[in-house]
Short mmCIF file of C-alpha atoms in Angstrom, two decimals:
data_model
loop_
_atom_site.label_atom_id
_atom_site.label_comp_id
_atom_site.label_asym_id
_atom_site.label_seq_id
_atom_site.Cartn_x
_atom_site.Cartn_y
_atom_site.Cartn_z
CA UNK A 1 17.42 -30.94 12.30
CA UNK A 2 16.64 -27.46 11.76
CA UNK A 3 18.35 -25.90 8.51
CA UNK A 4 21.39 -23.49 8.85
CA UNK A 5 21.14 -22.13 4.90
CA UNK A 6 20.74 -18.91 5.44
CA UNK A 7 18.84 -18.40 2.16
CA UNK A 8 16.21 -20.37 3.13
CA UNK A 9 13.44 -17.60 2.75
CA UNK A 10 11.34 -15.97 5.76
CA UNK A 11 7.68 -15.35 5.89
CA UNK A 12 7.41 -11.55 6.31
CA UNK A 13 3.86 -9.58 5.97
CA UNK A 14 1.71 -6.67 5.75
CA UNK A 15 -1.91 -5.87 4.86
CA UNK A 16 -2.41 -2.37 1.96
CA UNK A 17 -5.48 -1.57 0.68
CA UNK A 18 -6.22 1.26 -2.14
CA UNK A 19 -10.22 2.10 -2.93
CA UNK A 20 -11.46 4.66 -5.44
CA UNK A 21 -14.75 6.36 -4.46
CA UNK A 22 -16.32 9.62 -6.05
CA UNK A 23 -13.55 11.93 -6.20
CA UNK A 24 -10.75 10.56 -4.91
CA UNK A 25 -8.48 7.67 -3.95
CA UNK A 26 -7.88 6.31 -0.57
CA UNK A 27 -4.91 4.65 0.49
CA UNK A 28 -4.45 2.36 4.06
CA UNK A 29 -2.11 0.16 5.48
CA UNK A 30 -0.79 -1.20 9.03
CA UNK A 31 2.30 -0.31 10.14
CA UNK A 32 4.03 -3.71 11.32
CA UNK A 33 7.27 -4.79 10.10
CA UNK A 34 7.86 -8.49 10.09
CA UNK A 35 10.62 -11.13 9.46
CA UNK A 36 8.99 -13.99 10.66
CA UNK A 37 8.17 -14.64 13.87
CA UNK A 38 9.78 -10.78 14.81
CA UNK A 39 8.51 -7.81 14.44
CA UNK A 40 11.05 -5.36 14.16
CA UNK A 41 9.19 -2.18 13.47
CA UNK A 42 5.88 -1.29 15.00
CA UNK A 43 5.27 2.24 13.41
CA UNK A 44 6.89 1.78 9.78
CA UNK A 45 5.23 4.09 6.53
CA UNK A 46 3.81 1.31 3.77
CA UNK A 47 2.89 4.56 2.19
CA UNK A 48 5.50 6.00 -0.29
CA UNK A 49 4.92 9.75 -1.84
CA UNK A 50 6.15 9.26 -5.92
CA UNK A 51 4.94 12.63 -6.55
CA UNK A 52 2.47 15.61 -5.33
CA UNK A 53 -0.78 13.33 -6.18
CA UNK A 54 0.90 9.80 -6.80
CA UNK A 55 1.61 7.09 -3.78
CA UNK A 56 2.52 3.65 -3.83
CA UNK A 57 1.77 0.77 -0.90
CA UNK A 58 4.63 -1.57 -0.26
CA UNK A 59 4.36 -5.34 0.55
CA UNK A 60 7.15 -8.03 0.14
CA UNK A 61 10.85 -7.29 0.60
CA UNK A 62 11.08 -4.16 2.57
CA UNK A 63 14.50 -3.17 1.70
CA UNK A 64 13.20 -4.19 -2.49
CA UNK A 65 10.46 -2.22 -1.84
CA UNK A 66 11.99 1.12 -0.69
CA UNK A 67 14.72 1.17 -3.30
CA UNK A 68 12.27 0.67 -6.05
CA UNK A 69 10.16 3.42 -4.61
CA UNK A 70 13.67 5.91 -4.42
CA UNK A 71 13.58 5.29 -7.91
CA UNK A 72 10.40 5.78 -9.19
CA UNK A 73 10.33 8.97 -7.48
CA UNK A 74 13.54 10.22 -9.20
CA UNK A 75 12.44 9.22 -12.72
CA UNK A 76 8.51 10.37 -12.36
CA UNK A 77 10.06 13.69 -10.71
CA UNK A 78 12.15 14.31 -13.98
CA UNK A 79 9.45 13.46 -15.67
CA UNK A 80 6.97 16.22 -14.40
CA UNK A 81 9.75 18.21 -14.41
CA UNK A 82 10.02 17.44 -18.71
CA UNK A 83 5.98 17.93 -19.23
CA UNK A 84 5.92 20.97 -16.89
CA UNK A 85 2.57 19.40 -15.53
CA UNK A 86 1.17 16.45 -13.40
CA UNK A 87 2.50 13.04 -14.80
CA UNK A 88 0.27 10.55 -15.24
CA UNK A 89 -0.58 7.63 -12.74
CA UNK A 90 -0.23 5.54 -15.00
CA UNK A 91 3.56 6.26 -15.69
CA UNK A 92 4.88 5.93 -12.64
CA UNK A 93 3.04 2.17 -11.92
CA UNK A 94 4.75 1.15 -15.31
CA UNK A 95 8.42 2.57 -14.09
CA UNK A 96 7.34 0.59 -10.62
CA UNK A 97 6.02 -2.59 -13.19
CA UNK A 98 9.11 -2.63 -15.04
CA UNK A 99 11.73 -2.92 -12.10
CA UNK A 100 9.23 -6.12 -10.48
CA UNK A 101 9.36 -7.35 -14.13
CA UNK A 102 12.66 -6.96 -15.17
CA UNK A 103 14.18 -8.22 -11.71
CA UNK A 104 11.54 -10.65 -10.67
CA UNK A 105 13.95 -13.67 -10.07
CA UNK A 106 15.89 -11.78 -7.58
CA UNK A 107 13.02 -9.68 -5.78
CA UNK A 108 10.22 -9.83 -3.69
CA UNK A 109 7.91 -7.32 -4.42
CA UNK A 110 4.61 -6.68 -4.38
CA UNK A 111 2.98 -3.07 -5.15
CA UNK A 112 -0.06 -0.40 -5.66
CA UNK A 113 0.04 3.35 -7.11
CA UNK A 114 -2.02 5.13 -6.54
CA UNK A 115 -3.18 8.66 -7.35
CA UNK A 116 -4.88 11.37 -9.30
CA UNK A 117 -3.96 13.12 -12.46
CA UNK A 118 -6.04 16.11 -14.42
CA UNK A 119 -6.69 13.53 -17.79
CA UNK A 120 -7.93 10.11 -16.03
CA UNK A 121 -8.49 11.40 -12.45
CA UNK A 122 -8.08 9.08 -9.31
CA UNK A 123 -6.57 6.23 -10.87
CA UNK A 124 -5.78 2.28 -8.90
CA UNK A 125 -2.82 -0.12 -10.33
CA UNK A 126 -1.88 -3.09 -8.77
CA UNK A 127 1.97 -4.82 -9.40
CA UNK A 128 1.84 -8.25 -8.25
CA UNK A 129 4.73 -10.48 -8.22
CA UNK A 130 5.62 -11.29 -11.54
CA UNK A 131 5.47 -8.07 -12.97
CA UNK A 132 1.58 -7.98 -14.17
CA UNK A 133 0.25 -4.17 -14.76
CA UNK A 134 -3.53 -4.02 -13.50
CA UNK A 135 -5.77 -1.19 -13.54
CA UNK A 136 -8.66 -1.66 -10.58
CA UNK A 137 -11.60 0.16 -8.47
CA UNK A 138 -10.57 -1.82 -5.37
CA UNK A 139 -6.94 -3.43 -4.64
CA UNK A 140 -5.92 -5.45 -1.66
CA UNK A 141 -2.20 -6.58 -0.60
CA UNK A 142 -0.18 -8.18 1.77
CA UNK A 143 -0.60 -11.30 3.72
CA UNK A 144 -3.33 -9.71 5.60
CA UNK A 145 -5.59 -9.20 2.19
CA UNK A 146 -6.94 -12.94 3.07
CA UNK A 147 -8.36 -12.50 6.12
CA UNK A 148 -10.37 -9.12 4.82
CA UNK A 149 -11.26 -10.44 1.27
CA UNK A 150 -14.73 -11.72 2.30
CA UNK A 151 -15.37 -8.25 4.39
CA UNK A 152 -14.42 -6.69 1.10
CA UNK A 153 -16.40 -8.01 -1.54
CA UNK A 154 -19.36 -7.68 0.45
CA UNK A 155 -19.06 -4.31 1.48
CA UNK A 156 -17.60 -2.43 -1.68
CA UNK A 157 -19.65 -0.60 -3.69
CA UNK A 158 -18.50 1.89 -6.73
CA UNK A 159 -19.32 5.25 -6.32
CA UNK A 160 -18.88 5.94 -2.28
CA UNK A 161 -18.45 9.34 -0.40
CA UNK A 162 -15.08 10.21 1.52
CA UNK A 163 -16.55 9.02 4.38
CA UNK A 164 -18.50 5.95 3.30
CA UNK A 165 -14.80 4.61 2.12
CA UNK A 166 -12.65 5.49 4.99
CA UNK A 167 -15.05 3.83 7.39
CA UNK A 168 -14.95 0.87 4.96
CA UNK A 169 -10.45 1.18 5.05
CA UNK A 170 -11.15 1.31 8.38
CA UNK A 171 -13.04 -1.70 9.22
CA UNK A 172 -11.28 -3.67 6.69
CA UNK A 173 -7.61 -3.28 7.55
CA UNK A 174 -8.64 -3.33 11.18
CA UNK A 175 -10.05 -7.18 10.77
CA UNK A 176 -6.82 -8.24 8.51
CA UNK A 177 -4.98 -6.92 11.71
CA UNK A 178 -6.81 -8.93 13.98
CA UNK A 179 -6.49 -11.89 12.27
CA UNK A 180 -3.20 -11.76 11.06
CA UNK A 181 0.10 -12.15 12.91
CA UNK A 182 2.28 -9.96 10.96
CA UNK A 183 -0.25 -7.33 10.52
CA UNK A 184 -1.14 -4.69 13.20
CA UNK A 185 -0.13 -1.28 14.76
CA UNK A 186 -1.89 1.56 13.83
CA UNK A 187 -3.30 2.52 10.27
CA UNK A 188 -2.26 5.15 8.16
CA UNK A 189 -4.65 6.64 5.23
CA UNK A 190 -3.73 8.91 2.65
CA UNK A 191 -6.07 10.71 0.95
CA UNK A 192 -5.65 11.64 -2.74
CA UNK A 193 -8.05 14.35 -4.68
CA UNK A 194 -7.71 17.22 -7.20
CA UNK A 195 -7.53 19.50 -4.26
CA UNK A 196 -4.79 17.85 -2.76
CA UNK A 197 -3.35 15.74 -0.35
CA UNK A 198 -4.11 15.01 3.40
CA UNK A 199 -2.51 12.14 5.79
CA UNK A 200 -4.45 10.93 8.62
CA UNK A 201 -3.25 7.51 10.91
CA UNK A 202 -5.86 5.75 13.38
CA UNK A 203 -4.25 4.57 16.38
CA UNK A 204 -4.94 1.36 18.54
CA UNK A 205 -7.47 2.21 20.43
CA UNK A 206 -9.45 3.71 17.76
CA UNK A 207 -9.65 0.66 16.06
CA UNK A 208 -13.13 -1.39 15.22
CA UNK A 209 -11.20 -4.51 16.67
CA UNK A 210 -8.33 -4.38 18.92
CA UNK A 211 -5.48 -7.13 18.70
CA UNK A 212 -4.35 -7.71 22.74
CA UNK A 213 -2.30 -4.88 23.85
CA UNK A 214 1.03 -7.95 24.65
CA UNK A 215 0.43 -8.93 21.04
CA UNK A 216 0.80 -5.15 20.02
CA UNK A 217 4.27 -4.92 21.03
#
């Protein structure tokens, strides 16, 4: 007999993907919104401004995610507003770290900032579930990240041009879509440097590997 608690949780899904390569940080995701078997958004932003040259990637709880993006916006914007300069990266992933901490019986969030600051430059952090504060090269998310992760470490190499790592976004969030139900759409990259910021999205047919236009929808 199927179960009418409705508690019982539902699988939701996304695939984000942050890479650092020589002068600069990329950001990617898809843009499908999930709650099990429906999709109820097919163009959604994963990609959440904190500040001028700081982003975040959502995966989990969309609603958990948002709100604890709103935040971290309003606290790293007083913040910048207090040093009268750029705050650091690393600030705003341990405001975003402390909510998934403090909270983590009671949310389901998992999620990467990302940016570029004038002391440590283009800077990766990765909040898991649970609340862990990691700094990385290369960080993967979303139930899409296990269909890629063999693509990934194969491929990634310190040190790569602008180009050399948006091809690799490119390829890499395009096979977590194919393979992955609650992945797809289109991809949208953000691009994070010392001279700024520029948004770019790749649309379906574009893509290395298409998913079925009926499975699009």
């Amino acid at each position: 007999m199927e179960s009418t608690d409705r508690f019982v949780p539902v699988r939701d899904g996304t695939t984000i993907m942050a890479v650092v390569y020589d002068g600069g940080v990329m950001l990617g995701a898809d843009s499908r919104t999930t709650e099990g078997s429906l999709v109820y958004n097919r163009v959604s932003d994963k990609i959440e401004p904190i500040h001028k040259r700081i982003f975040c990637l959502r995966s989990g709880n969309s609603s958990h995610t948002q709100k604890i993006a709103q935040l971290c916006r309003l606290y790293v914007s007083q913040l910048g507003s207090e040093l009268e300069q750029a705050p650091p990266v690393y600030s705003a992933a341990k405001i975003i770290q402390s909510f998934i901490y403090n909270y983590k019986s009671f949310l389901s969030a998992a999620m990467i900032c990302a940016g570029w600051d004038p002391v440590k430059g283009p800077q990766i952090y990765t909040v898991p579930l649970g609340g862990t504060l990691v700094r990385e090269k290369i960080a993967t998310g979303g139930s899409g990240s296990a269909y890629m992760s063999g693509f990934v470490d194969t491929h990634f190499k310190e040190g790569m041009t602008r180009k050399e790592c948006r091809d690799f976004m490119i390829q890499s969030i395009s096979l977590a879509m194919f393979r992955d139900s609650s992945s797809g759409g289109i991809i949208r990259l953000v691009d994070i440097t010392k001279d700024g910021v520029s948004r770019e999205y790749i649309s379906h047919d574009q893509l290395p590997l298409k998913q079925p236009l009926s499975l699009i929808h």
